[in-house]
Amino acid sequence: YELAVLQRLLNLAMENEKLDGLPRFPALRVNNAREEYITEPEFAALMIELPQHLRGFIAFRYHTGWRSKETAGITWDQVDWHAGQVSLRRGTTKNKEPRIFPFGNFPALRQVLADQRRYTDAWERRLGREIPFVFHREGEQIKHFRY
């Protein structure tokens, strides 16, 4: 990673005409892919143990593979019930590109979102205000799923 930073600095120096040429850098290969997965029985056991407000959050992540921060930031205006898809806006993903997940093709995921909508409706009535986040704890955005 340090080499990538150095290369970026040298590129900036070239763009600002501070260097005449760039040295060659070897291509680096990063092997950081995860190899551990949760099985369906493990997922089912986990869901039983989770507090109610985290079940939808964790189930959504299980079905989509989306990161915690991406999932925590989803608002209801990003859920298109008619098209059956959830979208992430440009700049909110790791690679800064927008992303769409077609939940309409996944009944379990559609159920997660429907359950979240009911949970949100109940808390909106209780609090007397709109809750923009799909995943929340009593109306407050989930920032960390650990608590």
Backbone as a ProteinNet text record, in pm:
[ID]
protein_1_A
[PRIMARY]
YELAVLQRLLNLAMENEKLDGLPRFPALRVNNAREEYITEPEFAALMIELPQHLRGFIAFRYHTGWRSKETAGITWDQVDWHAGQVSLRRGTTKNKEPRIFPFGNFPALRQVLADQRRYTDAWERRLGREIPFVFHREGEQIKHFRY
[TERTIARY]
81.4	0	86.3	197.4	288.4	341.5	366.7	415.1	309.4	184.1	76	68.1	88.1	88.1	204.9	320.9	438.6	415.7	357.2	329.8	233.3	132.9	37.8	107.5	196	270.8	359.4	423.4	507	422.2	304.8	214.3	173.8	145.5	111.1	228.3	348.4	467.6	481.7	452.6	458.3	353.6	231.2	123.9	156.8	229.8	267.7	404.4	453.6	578.6	699.2	700.7	814	909.8	864.5	946.6	938.7	1047.7	1050.3	998.6	1009.7	965.6	942.5	878.8	848.2	924.6	971.7	1032.3	923.8	963.7	868.2	848.9	724.7	691.1	638.2	677	622.1	473.4	399.5	257	244	166.1	146.3	14	16.5	-105.4	-143.9	-261.1	-309.8	-407	-379	-465.5	-528.2	-639.2	-705.8	-851.9	-884.8	-1022.2	-1052.7	-1172.3	-1213.4	-1252.6	-1222	-1253.4	-1348.2	-1398.4	-1489.1	-1630.7	-1722.9	-1862.5	-1948.5	-2060.2	-2154	-2251.1	-2278.2	-2370.2	-2514.1	-2610.2	-2750.8	-2789.4	-2748.8	-2781.9	-2717.8	-2595.5	-2530.2	-2604.9	-2648.9	-2723.7	-2855.3	-2925.7	-3052.7	-3031.2	-2925.5	-2895.4	-2859.9	-2786.1	-2749.1	-2872.4	-2965.4	-3085.4	-3165.9	-3168.8	-3241.6	-3177.8	-3046.8	-2973.3	-2965.9	-2986.6	-2973.3	-3088.4	-3061.7	-3172.7	-3259.1	-3385.4	-3482.8	-3436.9	-3382.4	-3348.4	-3232.3	-3155	-3043	-3074.9	-3186	-3215.9	-3227.3	-3299.2	-3312.9	-3180.9	-3106.1	-2975	-2881.5	-2870.6	-2781	-2834.9	-2965.5	-3024.2	-3000.9	-3016	-2991.6	-2847.5	-2754.6	-2612.3	-2585.1	-2647.7	-2629.8	-2674.7	-2788.3	-2843.8	-2776.7	-2726.2	-2668.6	-2516.5	-2453.7	-2308.3	-2258.3	-2349.8	-2309.6	-2242.1	-2155.7	-2080.9	-2172	-2125.3	-2203.2	-2236.2	-2136	-2156.5	-2255.2	-2245.3	-2338.3	-2480.6	-2496.3	-2629	-2687.2	-2605.7	-2653.6	-2702.3	-2648.3	-2683.9	-2803.1	-2861.8	-2974	-3096.1	-3153.8	-3276.1	-3391.8	-3514.3	-3632	-3645.9	-3594.2	-3604.7	-3513.3	-3426	-3340.5	-3402.8	-3517.8	-3589.1	-3701.5	-3692.9	-3795.7	-3878.9	-3994.9	-4079.9	-4133.2	-4166.1	-4223.1	-4120.8	-3998.7	-3892.9	-3830.9	-3855.8	-3799	-3648.4	-3599.8	-3455	-3419.2	-3300.3	-3241.2	-3116.7	-3096.6	-2980	-2892.2	-2764.1	-2667.1	-2622.4	-2617.5	-2581.2	-2430.3	-2396.6	-2255.5	-2187.9	-2070.1	-1993.7	-2016.9	-2116	-2144.4	-2089.4	-2028.2	-1971.5	-1819.5	-1755.4	-1609.1	-1540.7	-1592.5	-1530.9	-1596.2	-1685	-1752.4	-1850.8	-1875.1	-1969.9	-2106.9	-2215.2	-2348.9	-2369.2	-2463.2	-2489.4	-2638.6	-2690	-2831	-2839.6	-2930.5	-2955.1	-3102.3	-3132.1	-3271.2	-3337.6	-3388.5	-3448.5	-3576.7	-3635.9	-3758.1	-3738.5	-3614	-3582.2	-3553.8	-3555.2	-3520.1	-3629.7	-3722.2	-3834.6	-3789.5	-3681.6	-3635.1	-3591.3	-3527.1	-3482	-3601.1	-3696.2	-3817.7	-3887.4	-3888.9	-3950.7	-3875.8	-3743.2	-3662.3	-3701.6	-3711.2	-3745.2	-3889.5	-3980.5	-4119.3	-4128.3	-4055.1	-4052	-3993.1	-3889.3	-3828.7	-3926	-4004.6	-4103	-4206.8	-4252.6	-4349.1	-4286.9	-4163.2	-4090.6	-4077.2	-4042.9	-4027.4	-4160.7	-4266.6	-4399.9	-4440.2	-4414.9	-4450.8	-4373.7	-4244.7	-4164.7	-4198.7	-4235.5	-4277.2	-4404.2	-4498.3	-4621.1	-4586.9	-4498.5	-4459.3	-4386.7	-4297.5	-4217.2	-4282.2	-4380.2	-4447	-4360.5	-4268.6	-4182.5	-4142.4	-4098.6	-4052.1	-3912.7	-3890.1	-3758.5	-3704.2	-3598.2	-3549.5	-3473.2	-3412.3	-3325.4	-3403.5	-3366.8	-3428.8	-3392.3	-3267.9	-3220.2	-3189	-3259	-3246.9	-3279.1	-3245.9	-3279.3	-3368.7	-3495.6	-3595.7	-3589.5	-3568.2	-3568.4	-3432.3	-3328.5	-3193.6	-3112.7	-3039.7	-2961.2	-2865.7	-2856	-2758.5	-2623.4	-2531.1	-2397.1	-2300.5	-2315.9	-2232.5	-2324.9	-2313.5	-2403.6	-2364.6	-2252	-2207.2	-2284.2	-2347.7	-2427.5	-2541.2
-119.3	0	126.5	116.6	231	260	152.7	168.9	237.8	206.2	270.3	418.8	453.2	594.1	666.8	605.7	665.5	686.2	586.5	597.1	712.3	729.3	839	974.4	984.3	1109	1139.6	1036.7	1057.4	1097.4	1039.3	1077.2	1223.9	1267.5	1408.4	1499.4	1455.2	1533.6	1543.5	1433.7	1435.4	1531.6	1523.4	1609.5	1757.3	1787.4	1925.8	1962.3	1876.1	1898.8	1915.5	1839.5	1840.6	1725.3	1628.4	1514.1	1495.7	1446.6	1420.7	1280.8	1188.6	1051.2	977.4	864.2	783	651.4	607.3	473.8	367.2	248.8	139	76.5	47.9	-18.2	-157.4	-253	-387.5	-389.3	-470.8	-486.3	-568.2	-517	-586.7	-662.1	-777.7	-857.2	-870.2	-821.7	-827.1	-943.8	-1031.8	-1147.7	-1136.7	-1063.5	-1045.4	-1089.8	-1178.4	-1227.3	-1316.7	-1301.9	-1383.7	-1522.6	-1619.3	-1757.4	-1822.8	-1746.9	-1801.1	-1755.6	-1849.2	-1818.6	-1879.6	-1817.2	-1869.7	-1963.4	-2077	-2173.4	-2133.9	-2192	-2162.7	-2201.2	-2319.7	-2351.9	-2253.9	-2211	-2113	-1979.5	-1940.4	-1816.1	-1824.1	-1934.9	-1952.5	-1944.8	-2007.5	-2004	-1861.8	-1790.5	-1652.6	-1563.7	-1579	-1495.8	-1510.8	-1629.8	-1653.6	-1576.8	-1567.3	-1504.2	-1351.8	-1297.7	-1152.9	-1076	-953.1	-868.4	-832.9	-808.9	-784.2	-677.7	-567	-454.9	-486.8	-592.2	-627.4	-739	-805.8	-921	-883.5	-778.6	-737.2	-690.4	-616.5	-564.6	-679.5	-778.8	-891.9	-979.3	-1000.3	-1080.8	-1015	-883.2	-811.9	-832	-818.2	-836.9	-980.2	-1075.6	-1217.3	-1243.7	-1189.1	-1214.7	-1134.5	-1015.8	-930.7	-932.7	-957.9	-949.4	-806.4	-710.8	-571.6	-545.6	-447.6	-410.9	-345.1	-347.7	-288.6	-142.1	-65.4	78.5	104.5	26.4	41.4	11.2	-97.6	-140.3	-40.8	5	97.5	229.4	268.6	396.5	394.4	278	269.4	341.3	428.2	497.7	445.3	472.3	416.8	466.9	584.7	633.4	555.9	470.1	386.2	248.6	224.3	97.5	122.5	58.1	72.1	-55.6	-49.4	-168.5	-212.8	-116.5	-149.5	-224.5	-172.8	-237	-355.6	-364.3	-473.7	-464.1	-343	-326.7	-223.6	-243.4	-148.4	-93.2	36.2	95.6	168.4	165.1	244.2	357.6	475.3	594	599.7	668.7	693.1	758.6	708.3	764.7	695.8	608.4	542	400.2	353.4	218.7	228	115.7	115	168.8	131.7	179.4	307.5	364.8	492.3	483.8	362.7	344.5	304.8	346.7	306.9	155.9	101	-42.2	-66.1	-168	-205.6	-353.4	-388.1	-529	-557.2	-654.5	-686.2	-777.3	-719.8	-803.1	-870.5	-822.5	-884.2	-1029.3	-1066.4	-1204.9	-1294	-1238.2	-1311.9	-1295.1	-1390.4	-1378.5	-1356.6	-1420.5	-1402.7	-1258.7	-1198.6	-1060.1	-964.4	-993.1	-911.1	-913.8	-1030.8	-1044.2	-963.7	-964.1	-884.3	-737.3	-687.5	-546.7	-516.4	-608.3	-588.7	-585	-674.3	-675	-544.1	-495.2	-368.4	-253.2	-257.9	-152.5	-151.7	-270.3	-279.5	-229.4	-269.1	-224.7	-72.6	-17.8	128	198.3	146.9	208	213.7	105.2	100.8	206.3	220.7	320	462	481.1	614.9	656.9	565	595.9	627.8	547.8	564.8	697.5	733.5	854.1	979.7	959.9	1073.4	1146	1073.6	1134	1027.9	1076.4	986.9	935.4	809.6	748.3	718.5	785.7	768.2	638.1	583.7	467.4	336.8	247.8	116	36.7	43.7	-30.7	67.3	51.1	143.7	71.4	137.9	89.4	193.2	162.2	251.9	391.1	395.9	522.1	583.3	532	585.5	493.1	552.4	474.5	379	258.1	162.6	202.9	235	273.8	158.2	79.6	-36.9	-150.2	-262.7	-371.8	-443.7	-410.4	-478.4	-432.4	-315.4	-266.5	-180.8
0	0	0	71	73.2	-67.6	-143.3	-279.9	-366.6	-344.6	-419.8	-386.9	-259.9	-219.9	-285.6	-281.8	-344.9	-494.4	-559.4	-701.9	-729.6	-645.5	-663.4	-647.6	-550.2	-530.7	-650.6	-703.6	-822.3	-942.4	-956.4	-1066.1	-1053.6	-932.6	-911.7	-947.8	-910.1	-945.9	-1097	-1168	-1315.4	-1371.9	-1319.6	-1368.2	-1347.7	-1241.3	-1212.5	-1270	-1360.9	-1433.9	-1341.5	-1232.7	-1140.5	-1169.2	-1249.2	-1288.8	-1439.5	-1498.7	-1642.8	-1675.9	-1582.8	-1608.5	-1478.2	-1491.4	-1374	-1377	-1261	-1256.7	-1269.8	-1313.7	-1324.1	-1187.2	-1156.5	-1030.6	-1060.2	-978.8	-1000.3	-966.3	-1036.8	-1006.5	-878.6	-787.7	-661.1	-664.2	-605.3	-597.3	-450.4	-416.8	-280.1	-269.1	-176.8	-157	-19.1	-11.7	116.7	112.9	21.3	11.3	131.1	183.8	297	248.9	329.9	294.4	393.4	489.2	588.3	557.5	566.5	538.7	647.6	672.9	770.1	697.5	756.9	695.8	730.2	658.8	688.5	830.7	881.1	1020.6	1120.5	1092.5	1180.3	1176	1056.5	1041.6	1119.8	1107.9	1179.7	1331	1380	1523.7	1567.9	1485.1	1515.4	1525.7	1433.1	1431.4	1560.3	1615.8	1740.7	1856.1	1854.6	1964.3	1954	1835.7	1816.7	1879.9	1928.2	1970.6	1849.8	1875.4	1768.5	1669.8	1720	1631.1	1537.2	1562.6	1474.9	1376.5	1394.1	1307.8	1161.8	1130.1	991	932.2	1011.9	969.6	931.7	1018.4	993.7	880.2	876	768.3	632.7	625.6	500.3	455.8	548.7	516	472.5	536.7	502.3	357.8	321	188	76.4	108.1	3.2	-0.1	113.4	121.5	135.3	156	167.5	301.7	304.2	424.1	527.7	652.6	763.2	738	700.7	680.6	566.6	459.7	347.3	393.4	466.1	511.2	610.7	704.3	807.3	748.1	634.6	575	481.6	457.9	364	420.8	339.3	377.4	293.3	340.5	272.5	129	98.5	-39.6	-134.7	-80.9	-163.8	-189.9	-128.7	-147.2	-246.8	-361.9	-465.6	-465.6	-399.5	-387.2	-523.4	-608	-739.5	-826	-831.8	-911.7	-837.9	-707	-628.6	-615.4	-583.8	-571.6	-464.8	-409.8	-315.3	-383.5	-372.4	-438	-337.6	-364.8	-290	-380	-324.5	-402.8	-429.6	-535.6	-569.8	-448.9	-416.9	-305.9	-172.3	-162.9	-35.6	-28.9	-137.5	-140.3	-132.6	-109.3	-96.3	-222	-339.9	-464.3	-517	-436.2	-466.6	-582.9	-634.6	-744.4	-688.7	-754.9	-708.3	-727.1	-652.1	-661.4	-642.2	-709.9	-698	-664.7	-571.8	-541.9	-568.7	-654.9	-690.9	-587.4	-479.1	-375.1	-421.3	-528.6	-580.6	-621.9	-650.7	-689.6	-570.4	-449.9	-329.1	-223.9	-216.3	-121.5	23.3	65.8	204.1	228.2	130.6	144.3	138	51.3	45.2	181.4	245.1	377	482.6	475.5	568.6	558.2	435.2	414.7	457.6	430.2	472.6	625.6	691.3	838.3	891.8	826.5	867.5	849.2	741.4	718.2	830.6	871.9	982.1	1113.3	1139.7	1259.5	1258.6	1142.2	1128.8	1148.4	1087.5	1102.8	1249.5	1322.1	1464.1	1543.3	1515.3	1586.6	1543.7	1418.4	1374.3	1448.5	1465.5	1539.8	1686.3	1743.8	1883.5	1906.5	1814.9	1830.7	1772.8	1684.2	1621.5	1520.1	1458.9	1356.1	1254.1	1138	1031.6	1064.3	1035.7	1053.7	914.2	872.5	735.5	713	817.3	800	802	710.6	705.1	830.2	870.2	986.3	1099.2	1208.9	1321	1450.9	1559.7	1692.8	1756.9	1763.8	1822.7	1761.4	1629.8	1556.6	1532.9	1598.7	1581.2	1491.4	1397.9	1302.4	1374.1	1323	1374	1316.2	1403.2	1356.5	1369.8	1476.6	1500.7	1541.3	1476.5	1509.7	1637.7	1693.8	1815.2	1938.2	1930.1	2044.4	1996.9
[MASK]
+++++++++++++++++++++++++++++++++++++++++++++++++++++++++++++++++++++++++++++++++++++++++++++++++++++++++++++++++++++++++++++++++++++++++++++++++++

